[in-house]
PDB file of C-alpha atoms in Angstrom:
ATOM      1  CA  LYS A   1      -1.762 -24.322  39.023  1.00 84.00           C
ATOM      2  CA  GLN A   2      -0.805 -20.803  38.080  1.00 89.00           C
ATOM      3  CA  GLU A   3       1.479 -20.517  35.052  1.00 93.00           C
ATOM      4  CA  VAL A   4       3.122 -17.316  33.871  1.00 97.00           C
ATOM      5  CA  THR A   5       4.344 -16.912  30.304  1.00 97.00           C
ATOM      6  CA  GLN A   6       6.448 -14.105  28.932  1.00 97.00           C
ATOM      7  CA  ILE A   7       6.729 -13.267  25.265  1.00 93.00           C
ATOM      8  CA  PRO A   8       9.094 -12.725  23.588  1.00 93.00           C
ATOM      9  CA  ALA A   9      11.871 -14.690  25.275  1.00 95.00           C
ATOM     10  CA  ALA A  10      14.409 -12.263  23.824  1.00 96.00           C
ATOM     11  CA  LEU A  11      14.203  -8.903  22.151  1.00 96.00           C
ATOM     12  CA  SER A  12      16.846  -6.736  20.499  1.00 97.00           C
ATOM     13  CA  VAL A  13      16.064  -3.123  19.590  1.00 97.00           C
ATOM     14  CA  PRO A  14      17.985  -0.013  18.557  1.00 97.00           C
ATOM     15  CA  GLU A  15      18.394   2.762  21.078  1.00 97.00           C
ATOM     16  CA  GLY A  16      15.477   5.186  21.233  1.00 97.00           C
ATOM     17  CA  GLU A  17      12.813   2.712  20.222  1.00 97.00           C
ATOM     18  CA  ASN A  18       9.643   2.234  22.259  1.00 97.00           C
ATOM     19  CA  LEU A  19       8.920  -1.379  23.135  1.00 96.00           C
ATOM     20  CA  VAL A  20       6.382  -3.647  24.803  1.00 96.00           C
ATOM     21  CA  LEU A  21       6.996  -6.762  26.847  1.00 97.00           C
ATOM     22  CA  ASN A  22       4.146  -9.183  27.380  1.00 97.00           C
ATOM     23  CA  CYS A  23       3.156 -11.332  30.313  1.00 98.00           C
ATOM     24  CA  SER A  24       0.206 -13.712  30.572  1.00 97.00           C
ATOM     25  CA  PHE A  25      -1.062 -15.804  33.478  1.00 97.00           C
ATOM     26  CA  THR A  26      -3.519 -18.674  33.543  1.00 95.00           C
ATOM     27  CA  ASP A  27      -5.450 -17.990  36.772  1.00 91.00           C
ATOM     28  CA  SER A  28      -6.984 -14.552  37.213  1.00 90.00           C
ATOM     29  CA  ALA A  29      -7.199 -14.943  41.014  1.00 90.00           C
ATOM     30  CA  ILE A  30      -4.106 -12.850  41.685  1.00 92.00           C
ATOM     31  CA  TYR A  31      -3.440 -10.293  44.405  1.00 90.00           C
ATOM     32  CA  ASN A  32      -0.912  -8.236  42.517  1.00 92.00           C
ATOM     33  CA  LEU A  33       1.526  -8.336  39.640  1.00 95.00           C
ATOM     34  CA  GLN A  34       5.108  -7.128  39.797  1.00 95.00           C
ATOM     35  CA  TRP A  35       7.605  -6.406  37.080  1.00 97.00           C
ATOM     36  CA  PHE A  36      11.256  -6.923  37.987  1.00 96.00           C
ATOM     37  CA  ARG A  37      14.550  -6.228  36.295  1.00 97.00           C
ATOM     38  CA  GLN A  38      17.502  -8.609  36.630  1.00 96.00           C
ATOM     39  CA  ASP A  39      21.007  -7.862  35.462  1.00 94.00           C
ATOM     40  CA  PRO A  40      23.294 -10.839  34.669  1.00 89.00           C
ATOM     41  CA  GLY A  41      24.316 -12.720  37.804  1.00 85.00           C
ATOM     42  CA  LYS A  42      22.454 -10.308  40.040  1.00 87.00           C
ATOM     43  CA  GLY A  43      19.313 -10.215  42.117  1.00 90.00           C
ATOM     44  CA  LEU A  44      15.957  -8.727  41.199  1.00 93.00           C
ATOM     45  CA  THR A  45      15.017  -5.069  41.287  1.00 93.00           C
ATOM     46  CA  SER A  46      11.332  -4.262  41.575  1.00 92.00           C
ATOM     47  CA  LEU A  47      10.164  -1.867  38.861  1.00 96.00           C
ATOM     48  CA  LEU A  48       6.414  -1.637  39.213  1.00 95.00           C
ATOM     49  CA  LEU A  49       3.692  -3.246  41.305  1.00 93.00           C
ATOM     50  CA  ILE A  50       0.083  -3.266  40.140  1.00 94.00           C
ATOM     51  CA  GLN A  51      -2.519  -4.242  42.706  1.00 91.00           C
ATOM     52  CA  SER A  52      -5.327  -6.504  41.527  1.00 91.00           C
ATOM     53  CA  SER A  53      -7.804  -3.619  41.612  1.00 91.00           C
ATOM     54  CA  GLN A  54      -5.600  -1.361  39.491  1.00 93.00           C
ATOM     55  CA  ARG A  55      -5.251  -1.107  35.722  1.00 95.00           C
ATOM     56  CA  GLU A  56      -1.818   0.446  35.352  1.00 95.00           C
ATOM     57  CA  GLN A  57       1.189   1.960  37.055  1.00 96.00           C
ATOM     58  CA  THR A  58       3.814   4.357  35.748  1.00 97.00           C
ATOM     59  CA  SER A  59       7.356   5.133  36.783  1.00 95.00           C
ATOM     60  CA  GLY A  60       9.449   7.383  34.588  1.00 97.00           C
ATOM     61  CA  ARG A  61       9.766   5.809  31.146  1.00 97.00           C
ATOM     62  CA  LEU A  62       8.013   2.625  32.306  1.00 97.00           C
ATOM     63  CA  ASN A  63       4.306   1.922  32.165  1.00 98.00           C
ATOM     64  CA  ALA A  64       2.748  -1.362  33.182  1.00 97.00           C
ATOM     65  CA  SER A  65      -0.841  -2.344  32.522  1.00 97.00           C
ATOM     66  CA  LEU A  66      -2.945  -5.143  33.961  1.00 97.00           C
ATOM     67  CA  ASP A  67      -6.038  -6.823  32.521  1.00 96.00           C
ATOM     68  CA  LYS A  68      -6.835  -9.344  35.209  1.00 93.00           C
ATOM     69  CA  SER A  69      -9.882 -10.836  33.505  1.00 92.00           C
ATOM     70  CA  SER A  70      -7.925 -11.752  30.387  1.00 95.00           C
ATOM     71  CA  GLY A  71      -4.809 -12.725  32.335  1.00 96.00           C
ATOM     72  CA  ARG A  72      -2.481 -10.248  30.691  1.00 97.00           C
ATOM     73  CA  SER A  73      -0.004  -7.541  31.563  1.00 97.00           C
ATOM     74  CA  THR A  74       2.285  -5.427  29.446  1.00 97.00           C
ATOM     75  CA  LEU A  75       5.388  -3.447  30.296  1.00 97.00           C
ATOM     76  CA  TYR A  76       5.930  -0.489  28.015  1.00 97.00           C
ATOM     77  CA  ILE A  77       9.384   1.086  27.885  1.00 97.00           C
ATOM     78  CA  ALA A  78       9.615   4.438  26.168  1.00 98.00           C
ATOM     79  CA  ALA A  79      12.718   5.771  24.433  1.00 97.00           C
ATOM     80  CA  SER A  80      14.843   2.722  25.278  1.00 97.00           C
ATOM     81  CA  GLN A  81      18.476   3.183  26.300  1.00 97.00           C
ATOM     82  CA  PRO A  82      21.445   0.763  26.348  1.00 97.00           C
ATOM     83  CA  GLY A  83      21.249   0.863  30.142  1.00 97.00           C
ATOM     84  CA  ASP A  84      17.815  -0.769  29.913  1.00 97.00           C
ATOM     85  CA  SER A  85      19.462  -3.971  28.693  1.00 98.00           C
ATOM     86  CA  ALA A  86      18.564  -6.700  31.206  1.00 97.00           C
ATOM     87  CA  THR A  87      16.141  -9.544  31.794  1.00 97.00           C
ATOM     88  CA  TYR A  88      12.637  -8.406  32.691  1.00 98.00           C
ATOM     89  CA  LEU A  89      10.592 -10.749  34.855  1.00 97.00           C
ATOM     90  CA  CYS A  90       6.877 -10.715  35.503  1.00 97.00           C
ATOM     91  CA  ALA A  91       5.504 -12.249  38.709  1.00 96.00           C
ATOM     92  CA  VAL A  92       1.986 -12.678  40.078  1.00 95.00           C
ATOM     93  CA  LYS A  93       1.145 -12.954  43.751  1.00 91.00           C
ATOM     94  CA  VAL A  94      -1.161 -15.868  44.433  1.00 87.00           C
ATOM     95  CA  ARG A  95      -2.541 -17.594  47.474  1.00 83.00           C
ATOM     96  CA  SER A  96      -0.536 -20.718  48.162  1.00 77.00           C
ATOM     97  CA  GLY A  97      -2.650 -22.104  50.980  1.00 72.00           C
ATOM     98  CA  GLY A  98      -4.402 -20.810  54.076  1.00 70.00           C
ATOM     99  CA  SER A  99      -3.295 -17.232  54.622  1.00 70.00           C
ATOM    100  CA  ASN A 100       0.011 -17.731  52.803  1.00 78.00           C
ATOM    101  CA  TYR A 101       1.014 -16.188  49.515  1.00 80.00           C
ATOM    102  CA  LYS A 102       3.852 -16.558  47.049  1.00 85.00           C
ATOM    103  CA  LEU A 103       5.084 -15.058  43.804  1.00 90.00           C
ATOM    104  CA  THR A 104       4.934 -17.147  40.649  1.00 93.00           C
ATOM    105  CA  PHE A 105       7.391 -15.944  38.020  1.00 96.00           C
ATOM    106  CA  GLY A 106       7.648 -16.137  34.276  1.00 97.00           C
ATOM    107  CA  LYS A 107      10.940 -17.075  32.637  1.00 96.00           C
ATOM    108  CA  GLY A 108      11.636 -13.489  31.648  1.00 97.00           C
ATOM    109  CA  THR A 109      12.366 -11.503  28.508  1.00 97.00           C
ATOM    110  CA  LEU A 110      16.018 -10.780  27.740  1.00 97.00           C
ATOM    111  CA  LEU A 111      16.162  -7.238  26.373  1.00 98.00           C
ATOM    112  CA  THR A 112      19.145  -5.867  24.482  1.00 97.00           C
ATOM    113  CA  VAL A 113      19.171  -2.202  23.499  1.00 97.00           C
ATOM    114  CA  ASN A 114      21.819  -1.496  20.906  1.00 96.00           C
ATOM    115  CA  PRO A 115      23.531   1.913  20.801  1.00 95.00           C
TER     116      PRO A 115
ATOM    117  CA  ASP B   1      17.918   1.031  54.661  1.00 52.00           C
ATOM    118  CA  THR B   2      20.788  -0.995  53.243  1.00 74.00           C
ATOM    119  CA  GLY B   3      18.674  -3.473  51.326  1.00 91.00           C
ATOM    120  CA  VAL B   4      18.566  -7.256  51.596  1.00 95.00           C
ATOM    121  CA  SER B   5      22.045  -8.676  52.100  1.00 95.00           C
ATOM    122  CA  GLN B   6      23.082 -12.205  51.146  1.00 97.00           C
ATOM    123  CA  ASN B   7      26.320 -14.010  51.892  1.00 96.00           C
ATOM    124  CA  PRO B   8      28.311 -15.444  50.364  1.00 96.00           C
ATOM    125  CA  ARG B   9      27.841 -14.125  46.831  1.00 95.00           C
ATOM    126  CA  HIS B  10      29.348 -17.222  45.324  1.00 96.00           C
ATOM    127  CA  LYS B  11      29.906 -20.713  46.686  1.00 97.00           C
ATOM    128  CA  ILE B  12      31.672 -23.574  44.959  1.00 97.00           C
ATOM    129  CA  THR B  13      31.488 -26.937  46.657  1.00 97.00           C
ATOM    130  CA  LYS B  14      32.027 -30.590  45.943  1.00 97.00           C
ATOM    131  CA  ARG B  15      29.130 -32.987  45.684  1.00 97.00           C
ATOM    132  CA  GLY B  16      28.219 -34.399  49.058  1.00 97.00           C
ATOM    133  CA  GLN B  17      29.361 -31.405  51.094  1.00 97.00           C
ATOM    134  CA  ASN B  18      27.065 -29.263  53.216  1.00 98.00           C
ATOM    135  CA  VAL B  19      26.629 -25.555  52.540  1.00 98.00           C
ATOM    136  CA  THR B  20      24.935 -22.732  54.419  1.00 98.00           C
ATOM    137  CA  PHE B  21      23.786 -19.392  53.100  1.00 97.00           C
ATOM    138  CA  ARG B  22      22.803 -16.334  55.091  1.00 97.00           C
ATOM    139  CA  CYS B  23      20.226 -13.635  54.404  1.00 98.00           C
ATOM    140  CA  ASP B  24      19.863 -10.373  56.312  1.00 97.00           C
ATOM    141  CA  PRO B  25      16.522  -8.773  55.433  1.00 95.00           C
ATOM    142  CA  ILE B  26      15.730  -5.105  55.474  1.00 93.00           C
ATOM    143  CA  SER B  27      15.385  -3.962  59.052  1.00 90.00           C
ATOM    144  CA  GLU B  28      11.863  -4.381  60.451  1.00 84.00           C
ATOM    145  CA  HIS B  29      10.666  -6.475  57.518  1.00 90.00           C
ATOM    146  CA  ASN B  30       8.790  -9.290  59.188  1.00 90.00           C
ATOM    147  CA  ARG B  31       8.385 -11.492  56.128  1.00 92.00           C
ATOM    148  CA  LEU B  32      11.265 -13.357  54.539  1.00 94.00           C
ATOM    149  CA  TYR B  33      11.269 -15.601  51.469  1.00 94.00           C
ATOM    150  CA  TRP B  34      13.760 -17.937  49.830  1.00 96.00           C
ATOM    151  CA  TYR B  35      13.628 -18.583  46.083  1.00 96.00           C
ATOM    152  CA  ARG B  36      15.803 -20.645  43.762  1.00 96.00           C
ATOM    153  CA  GLN B  37      16.633 -19.700  40.183  1.00 96.00           C
ATOM    154  CA  THR B  38      18.309 -21.854  37.559  1.00 94.00           C
ATOM    155  CA  LEU B  39      19.731 -20.563  34.297  1.00 91.00           C
ATOM    156  CA  GLY B  40      17.076 -19.316  31.899  1.00 89.00           C
ATOM    157  CA  GLN B  41      14.241 -19.800  34.378  1.00 93.00           C
ATOM    158  CA  GLY B  42      12.304 -17.531  36.664  1.00 94.00           C
ATOM    159  CA  PRO B  43      12.772 -17.827  40.424  1.00 95.00           C
ATOM    160  CA  GLU B  44      10.837 -20.621  42.163  1.00 94.00           C
ATOM    161  CA  PHE B  45       9.455 -20.340  45.669  1.00 93.00           C
ATOM    162  CA  LEU B  46      11.179 -22.445  48.337  1.00 94.00           C
ATOM    163  CA  THR B  47       9.995 -21.264  51.744  1.00 94.00           C
ATOM    164  CA  TYR B  48       8.524 -18.366  53.690  1.00 91.00           C
ATOM    165  CA  PHE B  49       8.890 -16.986  57.214  1.00 93.00           C
ATOM    166  CA  GLN B  50       6.746 -14.559  59.104  1.00 90.00           C
ATOM    167  CA  ASN B  51       8.920 -13.374  61.953  1.00 90.00           C
ATOM    168  CA  GLU B  52      10.570 -16.549  63.271  1.00 91.00           C
ATOM    169  CA  ALA B  53       7.825 -18.907  62.137  1.00 91.00           C
ATOM    170  CA  GLN B  54       8.353 -20.920  58.969  1.00 91.00           C
ATOM    171  CA  LEU B  55       4.839 -20.894  57.543  1.00 89.00           C
ATOM    172  CA  GLU B  56       5.272 -22.657  54.247  1.00 88.00           C
ATOM    173  CA  LYS B  57       7.676 -24.947  52.436  1.00 89.00           C
ATOM    174  CA  SER B  58       7.576 -25.836  48.761  1.00 89.00           C
ATOM    175  CA  ARG B  59       7.714 -29.422  47.591  1.00 86.00           C
ATOM    176  CA  LEU B  60      10.980 -28.342  45.937  1.00 82.00           C
ATOM    177  CA  LEU B  61      12.490 -28.209  49.418  1.00 85.00           C
ATOM    178  CA  SER B  62      13.624 -31.786  49.939  1.00 88.00           C
ATOM    179  CA  ASP B  63      14.637 -33.090  53.357  1.00 92.00           C
ATOM    180  CA  ARG B  64      18.241 -32.142  52.545  1.00 95.00           C
ATOM    181  CA  PHE B  65      17.223 -28.487  52.770  1.00 95.00           C
ATOM    182  CA  SER B  66      16.547 -26.676  56.014  1.00 95.00           C
ATOM    183  CA  ALA B  67      15.885 -23.031  56.688  1.00 96.00           C
ATOM    184  CA  GLU B  68      15.797 -21.138  59.937  1.00 95.00           C
ATOM    185  CA  ARG B  69      15.090 -17.639  61.089  1.00 95.00           C
ATOM    186  CA  PRO B  70      15.975 -17.447  64.766  1.00 91.00           C
ATOM    187  CA  LYS B  71      14.655 -14.364  66.545  1.00 86.00           C
ATOM    188  CA  GLY B  72      12.892 -13.248  63.377  1.00 84.00           C
ATOM    189  CA  SER B  73      15.908 -11.390  62.011  1.00 90.00           C
ATOM    190  CA  PHE B  74      18.440 -13.008  59.670  1.00 96.00           C
ATOM    191  CA  SER B  75      17.779 -16.362  58.030  1.00 97.00           C
ATOM    192  CA  THR B  76      19.972 -19.278  57.026  1.00 97.00           C
ATOM    193  CA  LEU B  77      19.406 -21.876  54.340  1.00 97.00           C
ATOM    194  CA  GLU B  78      21.395 -25.089  54.669  1.00 97.00           C
ATOM    195  CA  ILE B  79      21.752 -27.761  52.037  1.00 97.00           C
ATOM    196  CA  GLN B  80      23.108 -31.094  53.218  1.00 97.00           C
ATOM    197  CA  ARG B  81      24.824 -33.654  50.964  1.00 97.00           C
ATOM    198  CA  THR B  82      24.763 -31.312  47.980  1.00 97.00           C
ATOM    199  CA  GLU B  83      24.030 -32.680  44.517  1.00 96.00           C
ATOM    200  CA  GLN B  84      24.882 -31.237  41.126  1.00 96.00           C
ATOM    201  CA  GLY B  85      21.198 -30.477  40.622  1.00 95.00           C
ATOM    202  CA  ASP B  86      21.360 -28.059  43.540  1.00 96.00           C
ATOM    203  CA  SER B  87      23.491 -25.698  41.449  1.00 97.00           C
ATOM    204  CA  ALA B  88      21.467 -22.502  41.166  1.00 96.00           C
ATOM    205  CA  MET B  89      21.131 -18.931  42.345  1.00 96.00           C
ATOM    206  CA  TYR B  90      19.497 -18.806  45.779  1.00 97.00           C
ATOM    207  CA  LEU B  91      17.602 -15.573  46.277  1.00 97.00           C
ATOM    208  CA  CYS B  92      16.271 -14.099  49.480  1.00 97.00           C
ATOM    209  CA  ALA B  93      13.526 -11.496  49.651  1.00 95.00           C
ATOM    210  CA  SER B  94      11.843  -9.597  52.441  1.00 93.00           C
ATOM    211  CA  SER B  95       8.722  -7.514  52.761  1.00 90.00           C
ATOM    212  CA  PRO B  96       7.241  -5.278  55.410  1.00 86.00           C
ATOM    213  CA  ARG B  97       4.012  -5.880  57.225  1.00 71.00           C
ATOM    214  CA  THR B  98       1.261  -4.541  55.013  1.00 68.00           C
ATOM    215  CA  LEU B  99      -2.460  -4.176  55.228  1.00 53.00           C
ATOM    216  CA  GLY B 100      -3.951  -6.441  52.607  1.00 55.00           C
ATOM    217  CA  GLY B 101      -2.157  -8.905  50.389  1.00 68.00           C
ATOM    218  CA  SER B 102      -2.387  -6.867  47.202  1.00 69.00           C
ATOM    219  CA  ASN B 103      -0.019  -4.211  48.496  1.00 75.00           C
ATOM    220  CA  GLU B 104       2.872  -6.472  49.426  1.00 81.00           C
ATOM    221  CA  LYS B 105       6.084  -5.629  47.597  1.00 84.00           C
ATOM    222  CA  LEU B 106       9.097  -7.922  47.789  1.00 88.00           C
ATOM    223  CA  PHE B 107      12.652  -6.636  47.965  1.00 91.00           C
ATOM    224  CA  PHE B 108      15.259  -9.104  46.735  1.00 93.00           C
ATOM    225  CA  GLY B 109      18.896  -9.543  47.620  1.00 95.00           C
ATOM    226  CA  SER B 110      21.672 -10.127  45.096  1.00 94.00           C
ATOM    227  CA  GLY B 111      21.575 -13.862  45.642  1.00 96.00           C
ATOM    228  CA  THR B 112      24.086 -16.604  46.371  1.00 97.00           C
ATOM    229  CA  GLN B 113      25.302 -18.472  43.293  1.00 96.00           C
ATOM    230  CA  LEU B 114      25.950 -22.101  44.199  1.00 97.00           C
ATOM    231  CA  SER B 115      28.024 -24.373  41.986  1.00 97.00           C
ATOM    232  CA  VAL B 116      28.228 -28.041  42.931  1.00 97.00           C
ATOM    233  CA  LEU B 117      31.091 -29.867  41.217  1.00 96.00           C
TER     234      LEU B 117
END
């Protein structure tokens, strides 16, 4: 059974700092990995998707890497801003049976960027 | 493209009542998913539709839960005889038809927050 772990569970940093969020998964047979952002009481916003054959993806101040063989991904946020404060969720796409797939999520990292 | 729409945003109900949630996916997205999220946890998969066909149901989906997607457009999730343990955020997501599983990107709605008293 695929398990996804995110470390740390919570992180508080001063504005302007660069930071790294970690995600690990137990089964390397994944099809892709997505990083999401979730604001309190809201739905999920997709930030980056890394296909299983890719090593990293970048969008603005965000960079996500994937090391499938070791079961790890990192989300790097450069020059953090108070508006980045949210919960960041990592999810891996796995086969759930036959030709069906599903996302398995970690519990998330709660990020607070202090002005 | 107006995004995935879910209604209602919040629902408070008494234990034992039935509730129904609605999800309108992004137009022309043929895949639709329901997830459930409790406080401090990541979302957990409930069920999946491709067009109007319900292709998979999680063991989390007890017989009190039923989901439909008539005509392959909007979907409804009904919970009968609600229990306090059903209190959670119910999230809907949709994705377009893609070539190859590794390229599939899910778009989530804002969710329906259910509170069972």
